[in-house]
PDB file of C-alpha atoms in Angstrom:
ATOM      1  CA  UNK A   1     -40.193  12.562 -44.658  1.00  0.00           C
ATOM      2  CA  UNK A   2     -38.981  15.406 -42.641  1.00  0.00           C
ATOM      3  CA  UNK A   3     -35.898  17.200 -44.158  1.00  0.00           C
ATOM      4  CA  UNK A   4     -34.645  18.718 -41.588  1.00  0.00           C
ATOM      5  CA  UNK A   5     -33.809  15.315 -39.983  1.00  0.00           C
ATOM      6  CA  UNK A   6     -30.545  13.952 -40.681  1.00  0.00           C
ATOM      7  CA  UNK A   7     -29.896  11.136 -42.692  1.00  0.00           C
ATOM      8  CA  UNK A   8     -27.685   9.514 -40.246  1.00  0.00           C
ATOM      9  CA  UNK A   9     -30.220  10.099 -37.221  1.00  0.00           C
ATOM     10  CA  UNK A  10     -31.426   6.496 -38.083  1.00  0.00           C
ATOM     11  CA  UNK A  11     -28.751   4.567 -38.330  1.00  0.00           C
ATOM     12  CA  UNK A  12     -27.639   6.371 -35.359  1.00  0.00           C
ATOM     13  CA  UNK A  13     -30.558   5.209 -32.918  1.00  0.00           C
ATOM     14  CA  UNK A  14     -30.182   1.462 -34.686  1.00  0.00           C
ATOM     15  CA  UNK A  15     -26.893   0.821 -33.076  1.00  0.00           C
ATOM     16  CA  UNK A  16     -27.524   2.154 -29.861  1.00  0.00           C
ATOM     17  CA  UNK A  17     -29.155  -0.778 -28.031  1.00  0.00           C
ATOM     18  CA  UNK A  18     -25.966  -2.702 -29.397  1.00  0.00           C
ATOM     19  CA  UNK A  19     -23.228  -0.096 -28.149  1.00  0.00           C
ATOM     20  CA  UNK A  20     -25.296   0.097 -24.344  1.00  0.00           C
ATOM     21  CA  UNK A  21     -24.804  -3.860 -24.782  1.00  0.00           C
ATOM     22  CA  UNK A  22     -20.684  -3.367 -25.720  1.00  0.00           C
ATOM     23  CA  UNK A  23     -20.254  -0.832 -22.683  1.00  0.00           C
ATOM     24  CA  UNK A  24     -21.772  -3.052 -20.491  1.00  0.00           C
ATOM     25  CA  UNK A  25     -19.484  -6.227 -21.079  1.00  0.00           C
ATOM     26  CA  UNK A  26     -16.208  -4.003 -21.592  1.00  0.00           C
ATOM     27  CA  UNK A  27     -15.190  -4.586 -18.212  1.00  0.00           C
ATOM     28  CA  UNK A  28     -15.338  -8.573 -18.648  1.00  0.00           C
ATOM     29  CA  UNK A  29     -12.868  -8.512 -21.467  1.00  0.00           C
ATOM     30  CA  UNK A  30      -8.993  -9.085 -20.909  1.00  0.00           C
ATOM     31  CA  UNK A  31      -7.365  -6.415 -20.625  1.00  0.00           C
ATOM     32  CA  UNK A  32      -2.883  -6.111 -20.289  1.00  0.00           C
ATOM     33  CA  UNK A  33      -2.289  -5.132 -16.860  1.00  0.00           C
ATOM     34  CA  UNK A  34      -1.323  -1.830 -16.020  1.00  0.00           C
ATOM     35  CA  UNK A  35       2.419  -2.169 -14.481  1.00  0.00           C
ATOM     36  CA  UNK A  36       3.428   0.521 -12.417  1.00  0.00           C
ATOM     37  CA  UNK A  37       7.482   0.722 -10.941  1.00  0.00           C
ATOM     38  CA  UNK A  38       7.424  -0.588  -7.485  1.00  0.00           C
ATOM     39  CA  UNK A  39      11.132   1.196  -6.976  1.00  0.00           C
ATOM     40  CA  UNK A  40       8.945   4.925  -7.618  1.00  0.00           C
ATOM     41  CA  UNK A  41       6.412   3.947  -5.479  1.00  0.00           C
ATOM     42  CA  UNK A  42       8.555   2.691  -2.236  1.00  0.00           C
ATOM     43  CA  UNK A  43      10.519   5.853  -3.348  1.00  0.00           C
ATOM     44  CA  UNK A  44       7.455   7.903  -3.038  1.00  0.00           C
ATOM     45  CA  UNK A  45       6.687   6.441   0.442  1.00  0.00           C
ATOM     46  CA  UNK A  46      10.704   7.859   1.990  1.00  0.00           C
ATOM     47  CA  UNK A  47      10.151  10.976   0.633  1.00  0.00           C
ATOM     48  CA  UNK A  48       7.230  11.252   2.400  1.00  0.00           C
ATOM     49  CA  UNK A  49       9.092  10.348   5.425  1.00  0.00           C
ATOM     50  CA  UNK A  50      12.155  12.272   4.188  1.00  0.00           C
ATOM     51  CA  UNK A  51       9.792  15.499   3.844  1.00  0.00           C
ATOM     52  CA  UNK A  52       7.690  14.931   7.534  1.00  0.00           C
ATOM     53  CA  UNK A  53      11.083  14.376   9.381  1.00  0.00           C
ATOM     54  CA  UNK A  54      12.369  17.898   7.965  1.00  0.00           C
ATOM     55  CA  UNK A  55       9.468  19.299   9.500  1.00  0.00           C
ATOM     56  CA  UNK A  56       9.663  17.679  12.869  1.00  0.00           C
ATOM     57  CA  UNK A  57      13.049  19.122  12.874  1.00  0.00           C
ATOM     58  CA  UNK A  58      12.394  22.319  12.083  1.00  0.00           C
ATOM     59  CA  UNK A  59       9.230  22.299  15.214  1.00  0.00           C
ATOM     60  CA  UNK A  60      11.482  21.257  17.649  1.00  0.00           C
ATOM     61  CA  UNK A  61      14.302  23.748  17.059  1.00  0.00           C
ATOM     62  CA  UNK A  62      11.130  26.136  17.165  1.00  0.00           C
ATOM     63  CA  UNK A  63      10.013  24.523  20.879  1.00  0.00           C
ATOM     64  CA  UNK A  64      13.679  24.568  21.937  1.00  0.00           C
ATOM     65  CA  UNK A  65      13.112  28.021  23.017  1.00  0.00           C
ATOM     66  CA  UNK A  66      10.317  26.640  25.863  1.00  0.00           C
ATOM     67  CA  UNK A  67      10.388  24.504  28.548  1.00  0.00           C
ATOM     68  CA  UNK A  68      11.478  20.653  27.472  1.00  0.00           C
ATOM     69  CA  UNK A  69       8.796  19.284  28.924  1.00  0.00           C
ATOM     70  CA  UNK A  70       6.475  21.214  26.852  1.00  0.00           C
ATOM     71  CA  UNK A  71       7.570  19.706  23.752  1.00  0.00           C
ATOM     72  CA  UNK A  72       7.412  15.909  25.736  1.00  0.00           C
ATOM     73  CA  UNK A  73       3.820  16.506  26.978  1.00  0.00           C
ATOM     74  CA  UNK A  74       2.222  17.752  23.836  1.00  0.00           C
ATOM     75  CA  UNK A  75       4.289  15.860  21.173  1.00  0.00           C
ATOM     76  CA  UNK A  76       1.951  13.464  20.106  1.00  0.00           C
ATOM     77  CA  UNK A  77      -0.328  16.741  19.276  1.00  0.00           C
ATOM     78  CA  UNK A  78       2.067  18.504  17.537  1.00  0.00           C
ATOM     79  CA  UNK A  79       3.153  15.094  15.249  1.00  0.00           C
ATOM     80  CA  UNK A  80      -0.705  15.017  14.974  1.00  0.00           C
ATOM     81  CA  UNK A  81      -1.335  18.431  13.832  1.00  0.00           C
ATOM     82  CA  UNK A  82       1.794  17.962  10.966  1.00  0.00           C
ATOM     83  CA  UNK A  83       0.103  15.307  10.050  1.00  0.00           C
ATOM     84  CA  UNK A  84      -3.061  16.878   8.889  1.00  0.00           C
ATOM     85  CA  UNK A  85      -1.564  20.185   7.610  1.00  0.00           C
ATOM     86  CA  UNK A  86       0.445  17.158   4.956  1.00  0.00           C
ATOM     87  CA  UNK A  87      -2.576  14.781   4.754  1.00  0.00           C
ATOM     88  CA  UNK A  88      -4.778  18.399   3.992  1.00  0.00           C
ATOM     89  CA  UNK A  89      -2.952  19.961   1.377  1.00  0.00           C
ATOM     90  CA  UNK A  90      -1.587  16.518  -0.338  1.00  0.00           C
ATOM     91  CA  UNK A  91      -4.276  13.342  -0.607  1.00  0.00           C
ATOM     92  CA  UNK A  92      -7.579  15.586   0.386  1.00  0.00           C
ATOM     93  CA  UNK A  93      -6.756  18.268  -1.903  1.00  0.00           C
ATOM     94  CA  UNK A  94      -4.445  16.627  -4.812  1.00  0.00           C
ATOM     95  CA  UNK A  95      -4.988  13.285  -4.406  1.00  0.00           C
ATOM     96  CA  UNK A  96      -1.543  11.748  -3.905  1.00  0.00           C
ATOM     97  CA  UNK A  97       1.549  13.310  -1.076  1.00  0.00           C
ATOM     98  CA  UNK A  98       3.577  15.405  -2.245  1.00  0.00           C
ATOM     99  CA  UNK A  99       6.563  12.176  -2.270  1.00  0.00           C
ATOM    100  CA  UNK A 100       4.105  10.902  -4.837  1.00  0.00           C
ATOM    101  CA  UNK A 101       4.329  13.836  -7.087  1.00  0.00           C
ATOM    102  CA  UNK A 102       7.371  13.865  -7.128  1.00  0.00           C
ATOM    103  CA  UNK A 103       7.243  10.414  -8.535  1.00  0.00           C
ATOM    104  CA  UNK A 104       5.249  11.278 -11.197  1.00  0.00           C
ATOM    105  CA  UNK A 105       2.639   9.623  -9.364  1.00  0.00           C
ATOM    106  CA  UNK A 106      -1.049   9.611  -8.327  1.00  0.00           C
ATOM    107  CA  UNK A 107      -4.179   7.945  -6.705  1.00  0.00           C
ATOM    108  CA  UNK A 108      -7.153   6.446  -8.516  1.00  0.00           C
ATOM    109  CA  UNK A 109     -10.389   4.674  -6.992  1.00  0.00           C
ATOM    110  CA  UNK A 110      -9.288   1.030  -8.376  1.00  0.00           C
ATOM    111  CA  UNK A 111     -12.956  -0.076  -7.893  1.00  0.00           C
ATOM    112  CA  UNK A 112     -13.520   1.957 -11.379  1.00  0.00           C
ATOM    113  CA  UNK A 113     -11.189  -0.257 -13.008  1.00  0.00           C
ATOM    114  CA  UNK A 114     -11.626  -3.539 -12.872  1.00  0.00           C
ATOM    115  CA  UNK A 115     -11.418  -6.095 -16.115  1.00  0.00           C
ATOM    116  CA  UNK A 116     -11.342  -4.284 -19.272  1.00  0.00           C
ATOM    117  CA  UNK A 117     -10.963  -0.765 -17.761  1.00  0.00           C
ATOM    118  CA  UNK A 118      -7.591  -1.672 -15.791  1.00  0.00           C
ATOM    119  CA  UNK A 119      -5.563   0.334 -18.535  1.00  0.00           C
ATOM    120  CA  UNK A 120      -8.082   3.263 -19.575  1.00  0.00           C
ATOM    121  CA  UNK A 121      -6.334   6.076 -20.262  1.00  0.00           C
ATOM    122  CA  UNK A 122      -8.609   8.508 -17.896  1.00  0.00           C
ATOM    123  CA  UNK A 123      -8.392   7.445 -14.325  1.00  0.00           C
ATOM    124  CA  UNK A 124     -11.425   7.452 -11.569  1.00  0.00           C
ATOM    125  CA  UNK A 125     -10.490   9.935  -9.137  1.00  0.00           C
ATOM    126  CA  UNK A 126     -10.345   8.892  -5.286  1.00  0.00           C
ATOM    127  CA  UNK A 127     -13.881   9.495  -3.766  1.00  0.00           C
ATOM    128  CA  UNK A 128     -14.717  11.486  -0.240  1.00  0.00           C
ATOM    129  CA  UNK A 129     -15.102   8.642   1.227  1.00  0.00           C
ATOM    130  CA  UNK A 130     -11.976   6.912   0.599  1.00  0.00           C
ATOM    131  CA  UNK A 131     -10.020  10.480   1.448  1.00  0.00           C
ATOM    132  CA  UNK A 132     -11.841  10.901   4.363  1.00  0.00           C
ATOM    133  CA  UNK A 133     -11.336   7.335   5.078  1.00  0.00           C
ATOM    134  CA  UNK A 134      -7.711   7.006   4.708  1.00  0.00           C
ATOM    135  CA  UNK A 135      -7.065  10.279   6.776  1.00  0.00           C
ATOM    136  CA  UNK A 136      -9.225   9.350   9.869  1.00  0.00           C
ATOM    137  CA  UNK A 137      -7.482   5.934  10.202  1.00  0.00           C
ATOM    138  CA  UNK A 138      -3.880   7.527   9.076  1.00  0.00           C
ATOM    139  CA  UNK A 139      -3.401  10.249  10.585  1.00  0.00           C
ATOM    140  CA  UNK A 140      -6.408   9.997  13.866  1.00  0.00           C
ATOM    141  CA  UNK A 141      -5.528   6.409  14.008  1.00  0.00           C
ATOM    142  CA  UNK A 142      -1.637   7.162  15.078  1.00  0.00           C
ATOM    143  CA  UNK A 143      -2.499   9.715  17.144  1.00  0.00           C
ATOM    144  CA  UNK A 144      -4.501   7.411  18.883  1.00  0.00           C
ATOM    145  CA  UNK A 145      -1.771   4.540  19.535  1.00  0.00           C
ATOM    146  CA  UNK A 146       0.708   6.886  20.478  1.00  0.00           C
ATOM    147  CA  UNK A 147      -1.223   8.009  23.105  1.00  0.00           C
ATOM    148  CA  UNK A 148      -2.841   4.644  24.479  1.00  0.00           C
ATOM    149  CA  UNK A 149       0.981   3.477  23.914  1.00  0.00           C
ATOM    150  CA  UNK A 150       1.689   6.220  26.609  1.00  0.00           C
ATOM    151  CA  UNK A 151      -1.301   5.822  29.258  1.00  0.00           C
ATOM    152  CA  UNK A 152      -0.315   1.668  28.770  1.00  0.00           C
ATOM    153  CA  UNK A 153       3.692   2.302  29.433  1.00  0.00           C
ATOM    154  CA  UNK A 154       3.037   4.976  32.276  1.00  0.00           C
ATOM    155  CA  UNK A 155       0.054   2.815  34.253  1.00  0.00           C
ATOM    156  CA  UNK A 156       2.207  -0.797  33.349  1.00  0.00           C
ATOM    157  CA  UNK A 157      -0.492  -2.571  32.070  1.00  0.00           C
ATOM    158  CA  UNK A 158       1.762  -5.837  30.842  1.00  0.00           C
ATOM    159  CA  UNK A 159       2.828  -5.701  34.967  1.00  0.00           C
ATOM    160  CA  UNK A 160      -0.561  -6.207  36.069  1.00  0.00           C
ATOM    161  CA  UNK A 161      -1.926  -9.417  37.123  1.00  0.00           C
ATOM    162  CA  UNK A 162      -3.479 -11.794  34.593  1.00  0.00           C
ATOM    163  CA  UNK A 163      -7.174 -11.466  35.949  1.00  0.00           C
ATOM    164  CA  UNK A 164      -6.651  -7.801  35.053  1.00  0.00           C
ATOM    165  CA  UNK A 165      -8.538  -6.239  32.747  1.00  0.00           C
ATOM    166  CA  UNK A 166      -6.168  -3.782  31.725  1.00  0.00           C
ATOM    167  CA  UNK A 167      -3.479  -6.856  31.431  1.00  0.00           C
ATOM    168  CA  UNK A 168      -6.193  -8.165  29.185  1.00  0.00           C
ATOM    169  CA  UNK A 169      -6.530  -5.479  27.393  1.00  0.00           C
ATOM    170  CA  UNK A 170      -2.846  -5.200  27.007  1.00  0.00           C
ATOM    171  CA  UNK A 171      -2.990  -8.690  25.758  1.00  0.00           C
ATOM    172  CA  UNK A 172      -5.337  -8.075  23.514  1.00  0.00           C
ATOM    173  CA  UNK A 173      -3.192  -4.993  21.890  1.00  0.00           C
ATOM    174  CA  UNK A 174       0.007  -7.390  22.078  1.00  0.00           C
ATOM    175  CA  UNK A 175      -1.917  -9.896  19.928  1.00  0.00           C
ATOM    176  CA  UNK A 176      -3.330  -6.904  17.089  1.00  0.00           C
ATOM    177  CA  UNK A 177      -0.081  -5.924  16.943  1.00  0.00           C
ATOM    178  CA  UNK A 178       0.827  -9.163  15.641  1.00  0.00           C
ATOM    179  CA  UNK A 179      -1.874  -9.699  13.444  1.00  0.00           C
ATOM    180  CA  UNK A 180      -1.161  -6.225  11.817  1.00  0.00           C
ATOM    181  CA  UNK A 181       2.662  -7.176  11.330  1.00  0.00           C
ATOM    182  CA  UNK A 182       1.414 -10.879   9.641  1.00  0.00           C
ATOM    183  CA  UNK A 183      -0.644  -8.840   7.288  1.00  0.00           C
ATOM    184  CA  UNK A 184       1.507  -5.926   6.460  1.00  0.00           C
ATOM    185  CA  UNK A 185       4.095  -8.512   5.761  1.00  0.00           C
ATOM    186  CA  UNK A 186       1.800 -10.322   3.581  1.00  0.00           C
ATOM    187  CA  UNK A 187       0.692  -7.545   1.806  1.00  0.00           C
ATOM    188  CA  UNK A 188       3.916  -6.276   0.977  1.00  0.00           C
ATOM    189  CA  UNK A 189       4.610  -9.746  -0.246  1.00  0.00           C
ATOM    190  CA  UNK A 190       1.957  -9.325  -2.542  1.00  0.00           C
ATOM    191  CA  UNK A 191       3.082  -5.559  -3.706  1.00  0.00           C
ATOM    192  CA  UNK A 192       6.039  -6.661  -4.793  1.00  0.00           C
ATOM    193  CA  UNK A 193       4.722  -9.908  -7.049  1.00  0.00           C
ATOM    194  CA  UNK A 194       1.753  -7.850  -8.381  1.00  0.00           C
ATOM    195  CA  UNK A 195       2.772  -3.936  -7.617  1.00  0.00           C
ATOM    196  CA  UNK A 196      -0.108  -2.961  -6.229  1.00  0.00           C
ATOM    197  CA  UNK A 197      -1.125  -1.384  -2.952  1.00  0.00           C
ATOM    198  CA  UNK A 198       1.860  -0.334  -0.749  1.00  0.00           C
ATOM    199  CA  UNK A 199       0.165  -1.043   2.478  1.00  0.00           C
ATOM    200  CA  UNK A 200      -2.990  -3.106   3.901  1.00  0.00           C
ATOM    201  CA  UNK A 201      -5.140   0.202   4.144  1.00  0.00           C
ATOM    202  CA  UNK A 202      -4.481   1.064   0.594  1.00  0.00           C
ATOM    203  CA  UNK A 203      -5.600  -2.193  -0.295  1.00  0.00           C
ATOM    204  CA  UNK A 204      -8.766  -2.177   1.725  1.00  0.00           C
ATOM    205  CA  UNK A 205      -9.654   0.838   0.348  1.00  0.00           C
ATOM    206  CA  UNK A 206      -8.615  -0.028  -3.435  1.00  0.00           C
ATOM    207  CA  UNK A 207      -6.151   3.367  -3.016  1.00  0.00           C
ATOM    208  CA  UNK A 208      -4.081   2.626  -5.841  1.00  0.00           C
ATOM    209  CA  UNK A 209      -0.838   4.511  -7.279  1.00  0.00           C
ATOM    210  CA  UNK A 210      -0.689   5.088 -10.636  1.00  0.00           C
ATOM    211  CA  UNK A 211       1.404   7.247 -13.097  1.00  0.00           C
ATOM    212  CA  UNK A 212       0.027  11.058 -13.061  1.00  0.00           C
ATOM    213  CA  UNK A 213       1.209  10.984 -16.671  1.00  0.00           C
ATOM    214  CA  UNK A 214       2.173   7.770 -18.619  1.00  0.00           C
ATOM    215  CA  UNK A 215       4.289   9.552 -21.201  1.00  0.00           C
ATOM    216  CA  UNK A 216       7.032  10.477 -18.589  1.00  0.00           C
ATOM    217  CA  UNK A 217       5.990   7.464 -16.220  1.00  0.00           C
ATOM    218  CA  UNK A 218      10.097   6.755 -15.985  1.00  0.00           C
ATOM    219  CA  UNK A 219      11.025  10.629 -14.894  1.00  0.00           C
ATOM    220  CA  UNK A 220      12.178  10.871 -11.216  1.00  0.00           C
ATOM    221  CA  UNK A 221      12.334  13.925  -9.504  1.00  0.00           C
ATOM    222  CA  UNK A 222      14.722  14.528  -7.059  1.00  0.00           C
ATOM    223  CA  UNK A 223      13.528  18.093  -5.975  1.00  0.00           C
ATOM    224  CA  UNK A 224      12.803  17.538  -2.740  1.00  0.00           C
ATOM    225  CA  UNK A 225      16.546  15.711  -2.587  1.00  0.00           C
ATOM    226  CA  UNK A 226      17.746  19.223  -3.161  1.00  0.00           C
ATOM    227  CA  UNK A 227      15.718  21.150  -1.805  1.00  0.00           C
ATOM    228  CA  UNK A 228      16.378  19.154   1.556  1.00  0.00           C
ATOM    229  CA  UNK A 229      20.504  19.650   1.055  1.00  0.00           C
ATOM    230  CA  UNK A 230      19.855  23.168   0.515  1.00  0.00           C
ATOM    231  CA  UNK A 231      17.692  23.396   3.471  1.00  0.00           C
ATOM    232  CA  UNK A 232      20.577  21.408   5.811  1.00  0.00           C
ATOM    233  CA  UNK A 233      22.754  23.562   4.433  1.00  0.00           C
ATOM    234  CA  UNK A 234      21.593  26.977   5.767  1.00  0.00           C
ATOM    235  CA  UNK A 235      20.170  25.250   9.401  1.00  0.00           C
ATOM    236  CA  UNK A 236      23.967  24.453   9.679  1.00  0.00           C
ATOM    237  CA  UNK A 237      25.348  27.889   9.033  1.00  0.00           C
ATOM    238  CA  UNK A 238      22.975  29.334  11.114  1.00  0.00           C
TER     239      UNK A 238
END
């Protein structure tokens, strides 16, 4: 016999075909569910607006100084172009928005925790794809209404007679509409029996908030809150 083998090298290599075997079914065992505050999470979601409405603000005092039309014919670019600076620096690069964070909150790829692994104390990072993913629709995908919403309002589409195919067309974006507003309402429904998955995308994409770290999961912050006050404070004097 070899001494320079352990003695537990053995034993070790006996058990391993029956721990592969363990790891394997973990994720068929019940697991508790991992509850997470709606009240942070739709708390998350207004700061969020909170935080891109300050901005707005402070753009068009900037574009106050030009032409008002200016600001009219390239707003949905500027909106769009706020929207990726926040989408950049927050989900891509962090992996929540910065209302999130403040929240004590996060996102994790849910597909990584399914069964047993609901409640693991490490969580599976979002992937590219879902980042890449969320932003395109997000961010490119309300660009994109607002400015079919303009081209239909300025042409009158829903004027047009029904043979039309831009009335059709029209008709078909009336009905999507609906559709989207059944299932948003559905889904938010479902967030608040389960609390999971704000909106539909999130859901589709198994974007899931959880708490950045469970041992202060209760903590608010209300930075931004005063950082906003102080900010309203000094555009007022000035």
């Amino acid at each position: 016999m070899n001494n320079s083998t352990p003695f537990w090298e053995p034993d070790w290599k006996r058990v391993q075909a029956p721990l592969s075997a363990l790891r394997r079914q973990l994720a068929s065992f019940p697991s508790p569910p991992l509850r997470i505050m709606k009240v942070s999470q739709l708390d998350a979601e207004l700061l969020d607006e909170e935080l891109l409405e300050t901005m707005k603000e402070q753009l068009w005092s900037a574009f106050s100084l030009f032409k008002p039309t200016l600001k009219e014919k390239f707003k949905p670019e500027l909106v769009l172009a706020l929207n990726l600076i926040m989408y950049k620096f927050s989900i891509y690069d962090m992996g929540a928005t910065y209302g999130s964070q403040l929240q004590n909150l996060t996102y994790r790829n849910e597909r990584k925790h399914s069964g047993g692994l609901q409640s693991t104390a490490t969580d599976a990072p979002l992937t590219k794809t879902q980042k890449i993913t969320y932003g395109v629709i997000t961010v490119g995908g309300q660009y994109i209404m607002e400015r079919l919403n303009r081209v239909v309002t300025a042409q009158g589409w829903g004027e047009l007679p029904e043979d039309n195919i831009k009335r059709k067309a029209w008709n078909l974006l009336q009905k999507s509409g609906s559709v989207f507003r059944i299932a948003s309402l559905l889904n938010f429904l479902a967030f608040l029996y389960a609390g999971k998955y704000r909106s539909v995308l999130e859901r589709l994409l198994s974007m899931r908030l959880v708490y950045a770290d469970r041992n202060s999961n209760r903590q608010a912050s209300f930075e931004f809150l005063n950082r906003q006050m102080v900010w309203h404070a000094f555009t007022v004097r000035g």
